[in-house]
CSV table of C-alpha atoms in Angstrom, one decimal:
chain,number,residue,atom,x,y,z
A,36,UNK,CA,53.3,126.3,117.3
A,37,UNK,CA,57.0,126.4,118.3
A,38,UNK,CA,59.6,128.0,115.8
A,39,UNK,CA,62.5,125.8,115.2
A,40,UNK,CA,65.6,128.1,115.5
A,41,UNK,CA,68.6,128.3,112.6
A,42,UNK,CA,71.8,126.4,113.3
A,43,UNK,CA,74.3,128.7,114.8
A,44,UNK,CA,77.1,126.7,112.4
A,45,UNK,CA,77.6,127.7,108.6
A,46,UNK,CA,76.0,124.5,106.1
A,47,UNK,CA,77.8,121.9,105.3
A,48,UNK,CA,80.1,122.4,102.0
A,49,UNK,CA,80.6,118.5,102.1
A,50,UNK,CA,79.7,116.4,99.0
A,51,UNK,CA,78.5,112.9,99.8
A,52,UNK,CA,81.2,110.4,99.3
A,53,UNK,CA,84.1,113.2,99.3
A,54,UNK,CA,87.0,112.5,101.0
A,55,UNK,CA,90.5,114.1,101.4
A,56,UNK,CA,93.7,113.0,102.4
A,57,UNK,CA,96.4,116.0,102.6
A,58,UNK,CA,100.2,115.3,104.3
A,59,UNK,CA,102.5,118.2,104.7
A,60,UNK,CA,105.7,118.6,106.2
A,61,UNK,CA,106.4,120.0,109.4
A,62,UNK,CA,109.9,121.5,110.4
A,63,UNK,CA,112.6,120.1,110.3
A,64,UNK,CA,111.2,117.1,108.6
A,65,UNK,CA,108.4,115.3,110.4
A,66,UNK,CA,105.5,114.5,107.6
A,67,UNK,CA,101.9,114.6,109.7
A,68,UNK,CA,98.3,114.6,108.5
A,69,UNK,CA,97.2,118.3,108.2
A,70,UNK,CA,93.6,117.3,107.1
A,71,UNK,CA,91.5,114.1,107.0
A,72,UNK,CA,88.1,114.2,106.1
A,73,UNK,CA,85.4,112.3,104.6
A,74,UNK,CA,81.3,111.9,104.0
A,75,UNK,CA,79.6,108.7,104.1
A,76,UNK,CA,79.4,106.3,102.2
A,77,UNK,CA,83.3,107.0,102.1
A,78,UNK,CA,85.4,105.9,105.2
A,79,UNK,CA,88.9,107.1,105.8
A,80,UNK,CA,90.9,106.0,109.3
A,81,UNK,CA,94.6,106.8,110.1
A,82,UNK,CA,96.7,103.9,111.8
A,83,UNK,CA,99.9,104.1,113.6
A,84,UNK,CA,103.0,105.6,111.4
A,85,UNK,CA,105.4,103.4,110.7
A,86,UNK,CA,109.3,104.1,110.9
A,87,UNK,CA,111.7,103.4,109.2
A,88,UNK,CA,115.4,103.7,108.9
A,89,UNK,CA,117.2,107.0,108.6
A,90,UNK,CA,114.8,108.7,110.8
A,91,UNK,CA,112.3,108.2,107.7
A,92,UNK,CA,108.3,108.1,108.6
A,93,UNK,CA,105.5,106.4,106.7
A,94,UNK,CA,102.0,107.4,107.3
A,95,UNK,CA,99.0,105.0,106.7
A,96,UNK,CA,95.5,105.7,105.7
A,97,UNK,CA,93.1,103.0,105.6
A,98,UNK,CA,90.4,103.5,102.6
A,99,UNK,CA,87.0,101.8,103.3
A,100,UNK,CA,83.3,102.4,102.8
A,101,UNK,CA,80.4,101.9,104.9
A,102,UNK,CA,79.1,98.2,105.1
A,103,UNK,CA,82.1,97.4,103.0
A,104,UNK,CA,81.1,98.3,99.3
A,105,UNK,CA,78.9,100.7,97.2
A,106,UNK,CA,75.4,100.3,96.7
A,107,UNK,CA,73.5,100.9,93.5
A,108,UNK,CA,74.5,105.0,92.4
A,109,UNK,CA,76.4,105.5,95.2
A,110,UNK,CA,79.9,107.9,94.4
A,111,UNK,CA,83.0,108.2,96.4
A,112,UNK,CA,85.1,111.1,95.5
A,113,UNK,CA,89.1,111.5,97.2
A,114,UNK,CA,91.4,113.8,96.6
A,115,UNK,CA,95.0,113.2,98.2
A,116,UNK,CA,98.1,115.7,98.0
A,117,UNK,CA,101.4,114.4,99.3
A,118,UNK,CA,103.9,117.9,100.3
A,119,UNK,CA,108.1,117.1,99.2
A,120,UNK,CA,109.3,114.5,100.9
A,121,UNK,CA,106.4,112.5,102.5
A,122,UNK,CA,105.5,109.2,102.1
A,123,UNK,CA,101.9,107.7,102.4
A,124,UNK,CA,100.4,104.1,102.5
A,125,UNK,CA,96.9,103.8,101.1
A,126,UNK,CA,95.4,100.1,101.8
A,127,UNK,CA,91.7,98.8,102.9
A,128,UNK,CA,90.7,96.3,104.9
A,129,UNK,CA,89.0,93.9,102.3
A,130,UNK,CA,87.7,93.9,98.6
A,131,UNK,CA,85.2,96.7,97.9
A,132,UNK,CA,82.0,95.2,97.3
A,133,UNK,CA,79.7,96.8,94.0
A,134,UNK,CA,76.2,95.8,95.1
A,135,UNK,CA,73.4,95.1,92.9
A,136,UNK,CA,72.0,97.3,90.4
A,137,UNK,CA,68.6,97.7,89.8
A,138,UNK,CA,69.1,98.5,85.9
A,139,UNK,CA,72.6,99.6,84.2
A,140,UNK,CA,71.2,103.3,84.2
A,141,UNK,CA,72.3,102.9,87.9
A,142,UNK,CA,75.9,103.3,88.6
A,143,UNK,CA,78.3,102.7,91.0
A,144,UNK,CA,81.2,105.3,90.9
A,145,UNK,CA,84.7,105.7,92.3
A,146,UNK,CA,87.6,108.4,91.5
A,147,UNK,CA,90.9,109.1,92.8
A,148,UNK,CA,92.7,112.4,92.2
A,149,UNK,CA,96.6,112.3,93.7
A,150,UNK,CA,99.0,114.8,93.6
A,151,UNK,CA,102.6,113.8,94.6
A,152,UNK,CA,105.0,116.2,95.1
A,153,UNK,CA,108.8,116.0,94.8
A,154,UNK,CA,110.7,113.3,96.3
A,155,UNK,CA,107.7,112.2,98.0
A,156,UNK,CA,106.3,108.5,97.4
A,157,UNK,CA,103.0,107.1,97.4
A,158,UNK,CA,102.3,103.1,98.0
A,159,UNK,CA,98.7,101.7,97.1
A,160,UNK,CA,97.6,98.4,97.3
A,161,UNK,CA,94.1,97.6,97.8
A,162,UNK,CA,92.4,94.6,97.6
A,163,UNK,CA,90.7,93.9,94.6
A,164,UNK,CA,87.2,95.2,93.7
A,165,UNK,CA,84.1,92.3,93.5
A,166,UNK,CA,81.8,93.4,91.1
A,167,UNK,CA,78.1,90.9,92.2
A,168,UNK,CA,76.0,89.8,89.6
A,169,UNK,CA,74.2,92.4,87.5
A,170,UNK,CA,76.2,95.7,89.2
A,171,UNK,CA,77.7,98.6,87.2
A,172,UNK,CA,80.6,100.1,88.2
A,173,UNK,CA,82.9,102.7,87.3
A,174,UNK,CA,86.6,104.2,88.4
A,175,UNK,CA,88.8,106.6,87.7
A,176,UNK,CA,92.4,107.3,89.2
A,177,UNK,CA,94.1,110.2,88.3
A,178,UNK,CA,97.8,110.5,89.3
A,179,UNK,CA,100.0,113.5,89.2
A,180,UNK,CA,103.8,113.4,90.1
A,181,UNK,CA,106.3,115.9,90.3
A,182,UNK,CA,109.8,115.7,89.8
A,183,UNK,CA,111.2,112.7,91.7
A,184,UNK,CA,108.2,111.5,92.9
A,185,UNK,CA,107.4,107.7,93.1
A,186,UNK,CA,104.3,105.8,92.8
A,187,UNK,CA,102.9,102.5,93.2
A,188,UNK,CA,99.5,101.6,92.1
A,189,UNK,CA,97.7,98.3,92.1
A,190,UNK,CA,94.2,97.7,90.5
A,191,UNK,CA,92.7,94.6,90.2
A,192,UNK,CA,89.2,93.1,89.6
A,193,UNK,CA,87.9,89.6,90.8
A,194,UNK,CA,84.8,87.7,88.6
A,195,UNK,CA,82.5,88.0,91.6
A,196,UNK,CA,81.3,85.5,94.2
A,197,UNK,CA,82.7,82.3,93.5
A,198,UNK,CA,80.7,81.0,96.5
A,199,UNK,CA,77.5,81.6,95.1
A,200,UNK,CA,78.2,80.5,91.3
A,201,UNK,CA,78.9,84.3,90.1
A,202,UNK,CA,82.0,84.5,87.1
A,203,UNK,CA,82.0,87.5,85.5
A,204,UNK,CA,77.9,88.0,85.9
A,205,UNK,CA,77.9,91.9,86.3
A,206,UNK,CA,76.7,94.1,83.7
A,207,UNK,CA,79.8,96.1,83.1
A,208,UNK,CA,83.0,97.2,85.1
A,209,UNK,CA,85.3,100.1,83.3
A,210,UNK,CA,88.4,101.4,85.1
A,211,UNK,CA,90.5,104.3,84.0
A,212,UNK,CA,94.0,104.8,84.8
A,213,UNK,CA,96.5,108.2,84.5
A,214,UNK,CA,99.7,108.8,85.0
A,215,UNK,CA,100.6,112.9,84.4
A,216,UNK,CA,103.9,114.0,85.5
A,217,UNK,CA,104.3,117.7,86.6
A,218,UNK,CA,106.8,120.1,85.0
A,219,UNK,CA,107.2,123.8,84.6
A,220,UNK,CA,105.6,124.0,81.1
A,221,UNK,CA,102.3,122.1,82.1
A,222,UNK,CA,101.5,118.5,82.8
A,223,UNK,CA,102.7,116.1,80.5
A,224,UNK,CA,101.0,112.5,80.0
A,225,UNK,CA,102.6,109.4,80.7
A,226,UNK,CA,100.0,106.5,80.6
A,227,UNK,CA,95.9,106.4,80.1
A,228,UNK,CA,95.7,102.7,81.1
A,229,UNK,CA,91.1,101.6,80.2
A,230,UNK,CA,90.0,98.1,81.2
A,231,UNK,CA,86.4,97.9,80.3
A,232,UNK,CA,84.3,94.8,80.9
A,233,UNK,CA,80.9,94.9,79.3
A,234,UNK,CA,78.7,91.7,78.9
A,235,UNK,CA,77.1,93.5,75.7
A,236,UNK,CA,80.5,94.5,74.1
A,237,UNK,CA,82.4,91.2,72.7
A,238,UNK,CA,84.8,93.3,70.9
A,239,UNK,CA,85.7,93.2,66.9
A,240,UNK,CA,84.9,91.1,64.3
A,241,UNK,CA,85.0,87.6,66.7
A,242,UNK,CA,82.4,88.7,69.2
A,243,UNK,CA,82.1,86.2,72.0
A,244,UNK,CA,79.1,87.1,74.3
A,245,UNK,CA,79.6,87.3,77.9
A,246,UNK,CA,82.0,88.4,80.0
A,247,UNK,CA,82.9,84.9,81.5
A,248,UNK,CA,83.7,83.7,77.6
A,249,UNK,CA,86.4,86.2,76.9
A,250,UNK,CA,88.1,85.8,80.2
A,251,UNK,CA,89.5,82.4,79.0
A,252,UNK,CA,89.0,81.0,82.6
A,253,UNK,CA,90.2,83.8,84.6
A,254,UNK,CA,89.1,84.8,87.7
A,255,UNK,CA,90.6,87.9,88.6
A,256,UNK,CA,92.6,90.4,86.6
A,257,UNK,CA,94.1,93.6,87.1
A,258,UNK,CA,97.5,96.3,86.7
A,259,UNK,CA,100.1,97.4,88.5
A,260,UNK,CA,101.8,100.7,88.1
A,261,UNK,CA,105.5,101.3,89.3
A,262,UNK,CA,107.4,104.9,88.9
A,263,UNK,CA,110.1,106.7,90.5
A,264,UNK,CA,113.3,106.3,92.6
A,265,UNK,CA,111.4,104.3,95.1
A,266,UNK,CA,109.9,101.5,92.8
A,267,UNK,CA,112.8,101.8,90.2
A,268,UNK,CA,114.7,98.5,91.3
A,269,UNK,CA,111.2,97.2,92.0
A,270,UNK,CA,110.1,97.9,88.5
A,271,UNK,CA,113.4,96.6,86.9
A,272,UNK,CA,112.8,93.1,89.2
A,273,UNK,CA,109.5,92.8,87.2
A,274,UNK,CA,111.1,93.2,83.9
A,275,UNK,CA,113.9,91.2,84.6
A,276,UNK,CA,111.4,88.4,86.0
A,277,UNK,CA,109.6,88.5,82.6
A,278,UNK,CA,112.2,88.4,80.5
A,279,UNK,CA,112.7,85.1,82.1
A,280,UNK,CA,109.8,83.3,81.9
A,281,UNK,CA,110.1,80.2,80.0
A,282,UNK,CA,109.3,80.8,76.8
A,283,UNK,CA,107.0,78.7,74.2
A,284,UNK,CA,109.4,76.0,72.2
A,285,UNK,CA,112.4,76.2,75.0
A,286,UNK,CA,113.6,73.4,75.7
A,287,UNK,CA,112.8,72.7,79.5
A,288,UNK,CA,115.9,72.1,81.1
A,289,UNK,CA,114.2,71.2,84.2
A,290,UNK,CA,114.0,67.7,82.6
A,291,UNK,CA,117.5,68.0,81.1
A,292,UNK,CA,119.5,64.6,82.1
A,293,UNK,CA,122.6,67.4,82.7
A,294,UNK,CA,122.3,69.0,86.2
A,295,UNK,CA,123.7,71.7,88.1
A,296,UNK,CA,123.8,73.4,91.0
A,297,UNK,CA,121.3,76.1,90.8
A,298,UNK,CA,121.8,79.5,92.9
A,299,UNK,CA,119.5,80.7,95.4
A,300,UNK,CA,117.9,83.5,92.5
A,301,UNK,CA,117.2,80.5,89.9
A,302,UNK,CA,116.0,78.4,92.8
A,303,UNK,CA,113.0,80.6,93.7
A,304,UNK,CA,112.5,81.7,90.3
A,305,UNK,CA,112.1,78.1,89.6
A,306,UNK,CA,109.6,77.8,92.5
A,307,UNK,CA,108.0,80.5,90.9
A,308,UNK,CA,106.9,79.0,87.7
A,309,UNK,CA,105.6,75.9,89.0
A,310,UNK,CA,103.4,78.0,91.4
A,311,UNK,CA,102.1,80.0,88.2
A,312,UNK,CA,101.6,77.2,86.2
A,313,UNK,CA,99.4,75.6,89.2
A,314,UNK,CA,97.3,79.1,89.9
A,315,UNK,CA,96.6,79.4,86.1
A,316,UNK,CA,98.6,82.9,86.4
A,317,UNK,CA,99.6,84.6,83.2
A,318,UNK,CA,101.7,88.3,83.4
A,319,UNK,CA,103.3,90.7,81.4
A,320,UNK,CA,105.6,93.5,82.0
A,321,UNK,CA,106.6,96.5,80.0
A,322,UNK,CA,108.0,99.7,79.9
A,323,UNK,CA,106.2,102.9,79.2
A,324,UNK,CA,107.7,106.1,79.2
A,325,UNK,CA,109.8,106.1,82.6
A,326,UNK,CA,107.2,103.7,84.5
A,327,UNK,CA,106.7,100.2,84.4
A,328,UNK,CA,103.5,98.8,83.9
A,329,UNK,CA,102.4,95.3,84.9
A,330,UNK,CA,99.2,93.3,83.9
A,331,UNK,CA,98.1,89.9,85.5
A,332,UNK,CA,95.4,87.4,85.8
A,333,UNK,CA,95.0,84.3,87.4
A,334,UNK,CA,92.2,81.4,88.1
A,335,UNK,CA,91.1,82.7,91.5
A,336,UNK,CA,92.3,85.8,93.6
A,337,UNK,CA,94.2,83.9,95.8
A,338,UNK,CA,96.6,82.6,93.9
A,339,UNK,CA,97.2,86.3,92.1
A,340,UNK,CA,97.5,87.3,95.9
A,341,UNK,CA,99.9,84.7,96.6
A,342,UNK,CA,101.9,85.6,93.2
A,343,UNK,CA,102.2,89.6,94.0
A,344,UNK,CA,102.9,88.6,97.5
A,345,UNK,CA,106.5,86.8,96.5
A,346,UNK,CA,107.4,88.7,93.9
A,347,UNK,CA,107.0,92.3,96.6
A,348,UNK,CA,108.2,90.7,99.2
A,349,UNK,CA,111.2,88.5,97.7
A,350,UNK,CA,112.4,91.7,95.8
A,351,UNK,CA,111.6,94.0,99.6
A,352,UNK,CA,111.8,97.7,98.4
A,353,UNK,CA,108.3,98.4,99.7
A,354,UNK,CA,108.5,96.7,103.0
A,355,UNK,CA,112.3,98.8,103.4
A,356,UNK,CA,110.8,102.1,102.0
A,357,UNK,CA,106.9,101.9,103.6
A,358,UNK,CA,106.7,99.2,106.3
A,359,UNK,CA,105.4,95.8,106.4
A,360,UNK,CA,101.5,97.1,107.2
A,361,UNK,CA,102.2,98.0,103.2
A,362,UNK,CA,101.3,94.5,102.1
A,363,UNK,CA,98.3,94.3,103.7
A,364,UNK,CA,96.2,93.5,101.0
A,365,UNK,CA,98.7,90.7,100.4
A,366,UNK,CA,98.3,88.8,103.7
């Protein structure tokens, strides 16, 4: 009978599905990636830095899973802390994929815990989740930013496989979103965004059963979060945007007999509205306690794609302040 012998190394602290993500600051100010590591299911590859002008540095993580979504009870798990001054670009390389659950006691999970410190900037914009018929899902992203610090945060979900007939057939998506800003007294909250989708919970008095039958026709739908120096004009483009959307009883002066040279700005804007009266896209923008929150939907992701696509690029703060590779999820 042979006797195995005991690994030499210590065991494994790692959690299944843990990640982290941690940039610091190395003198005199060149941000790197002091520690990257993740379990399976979760997937986390570094790409190239981009940089940018006044010496500035962008480092890109790419967040993906293994066979490109979570299968029935699988959990994912990252933790991501950005030092002063560092910026970070969090994308993936396609929608995350919720598989197939056998019954709704089995559950997909998904959280996000960010720290950001001050002055530093964090830009994330995945592609959208696609819940398949009869999943369970659920997410939570926690964000924490210091003084100064600047975050973007997109979160969007998509009715499933159009392909195969699937709108809005899953059992039940929730998604929970924080903002907490740091300060010397304790954390303060800023935002506690929920989006729950339940095919058993029609809401009120009036319920309407079915997902699909209280999305009025959507097929995707989701929120964008903007804070801080770095997404301020960004954030102000939005509000400014939906403050001139056409409004219900204006006269439409497209079809006014008087005419007049229209600027460049009014021109696209213009554009604009025809392309989200085509796509079926509906928004909203407000502004919550120091951040400006943005919710969307639209027939099919593509044309929500195409929207967010124009309205980042033709207003250019995150291409200037994180690169291009940014957009990714945009292309």
């Amino acid at each position: 009978m042979t006797t195995l012998k005991s690994s030499p190394f210590a065991p494994s602290t790692s959690l299944p599905g843990n990640g982290t993500i941690i940039i610091s600051l190395l003198p005199p100010s060149t941000p790197t990636l002091s520690t990257l590591n993740y379990t399976y299911p979760l997937k986390l590859i570094s790409s190239s830095p981009t940089f940018l002008s006044a010496g500035l540095t962008c480092l890109q993580v790419f967040l993906l899973t293994y066979g490109g979504g979570l299968v029935a009870g699988d959990s994912i798990s990252l933790s991501i802390n950005l030092a002063p001054l560092t910026r970070l670009s969090l994308v993936t390389q396609g929608s995350t994929k919720i598989f197939k659950t056998p019954s709704r006691d089995v559950v997909s999970r998904q959280s996000l815990d960010v720290t950001v410190g001050t002055g530093a900037g964090l830009c994330y914009l995945p592609d959208p989740t696609q819940p398949f018929a009869e999943s369970c899902f659920e997410q939570r992203q926690t964000f924490k930013v210091e003084r100064g610090a600047s975050l973007c945060a997109l979160d969007w979900v998509s009715e499933g496989r159009r392909a195969r007939g699937e709108k809005w057939a899953f059992w039940r998506w929730t998604g929970r979103n924080e903002v907490w800003v740091l300060r010397d007294e304790g954390a303060k909250l800023l935002l506690r965004d929920n989006v729950i989708l339940d095919e058993d919970e029609g809401g009120g008095e009036r319920f309407i059963e079915g997902i699909e039958g209280r999305m009025d026709g959507l097929g995707v739908f989701g929120t964008l979060i903007l804070r801080g120096p770095l997404f301020e004009s960004l954030g102000r483009y939005f509000l400014d945007e939906f403050a001139n959307l056409p409004r219900i009883g204006a006269r439409d002066w497209g079809e006014s007999s008087v005419k007049r040279q229209l600027s460049t700005e009014e021109t696209n804007r213009a554009a604009r509205h025809l392309q989200e009266k085509d796509e079926g896209l509906l928004w909203t923008a407000a502004a919550v306690r120091g951040l400006v929150l943005v919710k969307f939907g639209a027939k099919e992701v593509e044309g929500a794609r195409k929207w967010l696509r124009t309205m980042l690029k033709d207003e250019g703060r995150i291409q200037k302040n994180f690169g291009e590779s940014a957009l990714l999820c945009l292309r």
